[in-house]
Amino acid sequence: MKYDLLNLNAVKKDNPADGGITYFESEKDIPFKIRRVYYIFKTQEGMHRGFHAHKLNWQLLFCPMGSIEIILNDGKETESVLLDSPSKGLVLHPGLWREMIWHKNDSILCVAASEYYDPDEYIRDFDEFIDYVNRKDQ
Ligand code: TYD
């Protein structure tokens, strides 16, 4: 399936009380140029959202706090990735259906995207997504 699970750069600190730093650089650590960043916060455990695919967007998903399951479907199979550490970065190629489940209150989902916001590049209907995948495969 067209995703990559990255181990993001973590800065080693001598004193754990100083907290952590994790970072990534556009086009170096991730395979696209970042045009947009957004994040979903003040969420409750059990929240379920997403239910869409992108025709153009490459995205990096990461969860700096909490635990969020990302369920992916490429039109043929389903896979699930758990973002439960600030060092995990999930690169999603275009054309993947995604659903997200919040496993802890106040988990934060951050997204770095390759494109500016454009509602027309979303597919929000699963049957339409399957048609889109089948047309692309022909
Ligand atoms: P949307 O992507 O529709 O989220 P969901 O369907 O999962 O709730 O976004 C909700 C609203 O936020 C919608 O009115 C568009 C707006 N929005 C932007 O303006 N820019 C963005 O980058 C994003 C992600 C959303």
CSV table of C-alpha atoms and ligand atoms in Angstrom, one decimal:
chain,number,residue,atom,x,y,z
A,1,MET,CA,0.0,0.0,0.0
A,2,LYS,CA,1.2,3.5,-0.8
A,3,TYR,CA,2.3,4.8,2.5
A,4,ASP,CA,5.6,5.0,4.4
A,5,LEU,CA,6.0,4.9,8.2
A,6,LEU,CA,8.9,7.1,9.1
A,7,ASN,CA,10.9,7.4,12.3
A,8,LEU,CA,11.2,11.2,12.6
A,9,ASN,CA,14.5,12.8,13.7
A,10,ALA,CA,14.6,13.0,17.5
A,11,VAL,CA,17.1,15.3,19.3
A,12,LYS,CA,18.9,13.5,22.1
A,13,LYS,CA,18.7,15.4,25.4
A,14,ASP,CA,20.8,14.6,28.4
A,15,ASN,CA,18.1,15.7,30.9
A,16,PRO,CA,14.7,14.1,30.3
A,17,ALA,CA,13.1,17.0,32.2
A,18,ASP,CA,14.0,19.2,29.2
A,19,GLY,CA,11.4,17.4,27.1
A,20,GLY,CA,11.8,16.2,23.5
A,21,ILE,CA,12.3,17.7,20.1
A,22,THR,CA,11.3,16.0,16.9
A,23,TYR,CA,11.5,17.6,13.5
A,24,PHE,CA,11.3,17.0,9.8
A,25,GLU,CA,12.4,19.1,6.9
A,26,SER,CA,10.3,19.6,3.7
A,27,GLU,CA,11.6,17.7,0.7
A,28,LYS,CA,14.5,16.3,2.7
A,29,ASP,CA,12.9,14.0,5.4
A,30,ILE,CA,9.6,13.8,3.6
A,31,PRO,CA,9.1,13.3,-0.2
A,32,PHE,CA,7.2,16.5,-1.0
A,33,LYS,CA,7.2,20.2,-0.5
A,34,ILE,CA,4.9,21.4,2.3
A,35,ARG,CA,2.3,24.0,1.3
A,36,ARG,CA,-0.1,23.6,4.3
A,37,VAL,CA,-0.2,22.5,7.9
A,38,TYR,CA,-3.3,21.8,10.0
A,39,TYR,CA,-4.1,20.0,13.2
A,40,ILE,CA,-7.1,18.5,14.9
A,41,PHE,CA,-7.3,19.0,18.6
A,42,LYS,CA,-9.7,19.0,21.6
A,43,THR,CA,-10.9,15.6,20.6
A,44,GLN,CA,-12.4,12.8,22.7
A,45,GLU,CA,-11.5,9.2,22.8
A,46,GLY,CA,-13.6,7.2,20.4
A,47,MET,CA,-13.9,10.0,17.9
A,48,HIS,CA,-14.0,8.7,14.4
A,49,ARG,CA,-13.3,11.0,11.4
A,50,GLY,CA,-11.7,11.2,8.0
A,51,PHE,CA,-13.8,9.2,5.6
A,52,HIS,CA,-12.2,10.7,2.5
A,53,ALA,CA,-9.3,10.3,0.0
A,54,HIS,CA,-7.2,12.9,-1.8
A,55,LYS,CA,-6.6,12.9,-5.5
A,56,LEU,CA,-3.5,15.1,-5.3
A,57,ASN,CA,-2.4,15.6,-1.8
A,58,TRP,CA,0.6,13.9,-0.3
A,59,GLN,CA,0.4,14.2,3.5
A,60,LEU,CA,2.5,13.5,6.5
A,61,LEU,CA,0.4,12.6,9.6
A,62,PHE,CA,1.9,12.7,13.0
A,63,CYS,CA,0.6,12.6,16.5
A,64,PRO,CA,2.8,14.6,19.0
A,65,MET,CA,0.5,13.7,21.9
A,66,GLY,CA,-1.8,10.8,22.4
A,67,SER,CA,-2.8,7.8,20.3
A,68,ILE,CA,-4.6,7.8,17.0
A,69,GLU,CA,-5.3,4.8,14.7
A,70,ILE,CA,-5.2,5.5,10.9
A,71,ILE,CA,-7.1,3.0,8.9
A,72,LEU,CA,-6.2,3.0,5.2
A,73,ASN,CA,-7.8,1.5,2.2
A,74,ASP,CA,-6.4,1.5,-1.4
A,75,GLY,CA,-9.5,0.1,-3.0
A,76,LYS,CA,-8.2,-3.5,-2.6
A,77,GLU,CA,-7.0,-3.9,1.0
A,78,THR,CA,-7.3,-2.3,4.4
A,79,GLU,CA,-4.3,-1.6,6.7
A,80,SER,CA,-4.1,0.1,10.0
A,81,VAL,CA,-1.3,2.2,11.5
A,82,LEU,CA,-1.2,3.4,15.1
A,83,LEU,CA,0.3,6.8,15.7
A,84,ASP,CA,1.2,6.6,19.4
A,85,SER,CA,4.6,8.3,19.5
A,86,PRO,CA,5.8,11.8,18.6
A,87,SER,CA,8.6,10.2,16.5
A,88,LYS,CA,6.2,8.3,14.1
A,89,GLY,CA,5.4,10.0,10.8
A,90,LEU,CA,3.1,8.5,8.3
A,91,VAL,CA,3.5,9.6,4.7
A,92,LEU,CA,0.3,9.0,2.7
A,93,HIS,CA,0.6,9.0,-1.0
A,94,PRO,CA,-2.5,10.4,-3.0
A,95,GLY,CA,-5.3,8.0,-3.6
A,96,LEU,CA,-5.8,6.4,-0.2
A,97,TRP,CA,-9.1,6.3,1.7
A,98,ARG,CA,-8.5,7.1,5.3
A,99,GLU,CA,-10.4,6.9,8.6
A,100,MET,CA,-9.0,7.9,12.0
A,101,ILE,CA,-10.0,6.7,15.4
A,102,TRP,CA,-8.9,8.6,18.5
A,103,HIS,CA,-7.8,6.2,21.2
A,104,LYS,CA,-7.1,8.8,23.9
A,105,ASN,CA,-8.7,12.1,24.9
A,106,ASP,CA,-6.9,15.2,23.6
A,107,SER,CA,-4.8,13.3,21.1
A,108,ILE,CA,-3.6,15.7,18.5
A,109,LEU,CA,-3.4,14.9,14.8
A,110,CYS,CA,-1.1,17.1,12.8
A,111,VAL,CA,-1.0,17.1,9.0
A,112,ALA,CA,1.6,18.5,6.7
A,113,ALA,CA,0.2,18.6,3.1
A,114,SER,CA,1.6,19.1,-0.3
A,115,GLU,CA,-1.3,21.2,-1.6
A,116,TYR,CA,-3.3,24.2,-0.6
A,117,TYR,CA,-6.8,23.5,0.6
A,118,ASP,CA,-9.1,22.6,-2.3
A,119,PRO,CA,-12.4,20.8,-1.5
A,120,ASP,CA,-12.5,19.6,-5.2
A,121,GLU,CA,-9.5,17.4,-4.7
A,122,TYR,CA,-11.2,15.4,-2.0
A,123,ILE,CA,-13.2,12.2,-2.6
A,124,ARG,CA,-15.8,11.9,0.2
A,125,ASP,CA,-17.9,9.1,-1.1
A,126,PHE,CA,-16.5,5.5,-0.7
A,127,ASP,CA,-18.2,4.2,-3.8
A,128,GLU,CA,-16.9,7.1,-5.8
A,129,PHE,CA,-13.4,6.3,-4.4
A,130,ILE,CA,-13.7,2.7,-5.6
A,131,ASP,CA,-14.7,3.9,-9.1
A,132,TYR,CA,-11.8,6.3,-9.1
A,133,VAL,CA,-9.3,3.6,-8.2
A,134,ASN,CA,-10.7,1.2,-10.8
A,135,ARG,CA,-10.6,3.9,-13.5
A,136,LYS,CA,-6.9,4.7,-12.6
A,137,ASP,CA,-6.0,1.0,-12.8
A,138,GLN,CA,-7.3,0.6,-16.4
B,1,TYD,P1,-12.7,19.1,6.4
B,1,TYD,O1,-11.5,18.8,5.7
B,1,TYD,O2,-14.0,19.1,5.6
B,1,TYD,O3,-12.8,18.2,7.7
B,1,TYD,P2,-13.8,17.1,8.1
B,1,TYD,O4,-14.7,16.7,7.0
B,1,TYD,O5,-12.9,15.9,8.5
B,1,TYD,O6,-14.5,17.7,9.3
B,1,TYD,O7,-12.6,20.5,7.0
B,1,TYD,C1,-13.6,21.1,7.8
B,1,TYD,C2,-13.6,22.6,7.5
B,1,TYD,O8,-12.3,23.2,7.6
B,1,TYD,C3,-14.1,22.9,6.1
B,1,TYD,O9,-15.0,24.0,6.1
B,1,TYD,C4,-12.9,23.4,5.3
B,1,TYD,C5,-12.0,23.9,6.4
B,1,TYD,N1,-10.5,23.7,6.1
B,1,TYD,C6,-9.8,24.7,5.5
B,1,TYD,O10,-10.3,25.8,5.3
B,1,TYD,N2,-8.5,24.4,5.3
B,1,TYD,C7,-7.9,23.2,5.6
B,1,TYD,O11,-6.7,23.0,5.3
B,1,TYD,C8,-8.7,22.2,6.1
B,1,TYD,C9,-8.1,20.9,6.5
B,1,TYD,C10,-10.0,22.5,6.4
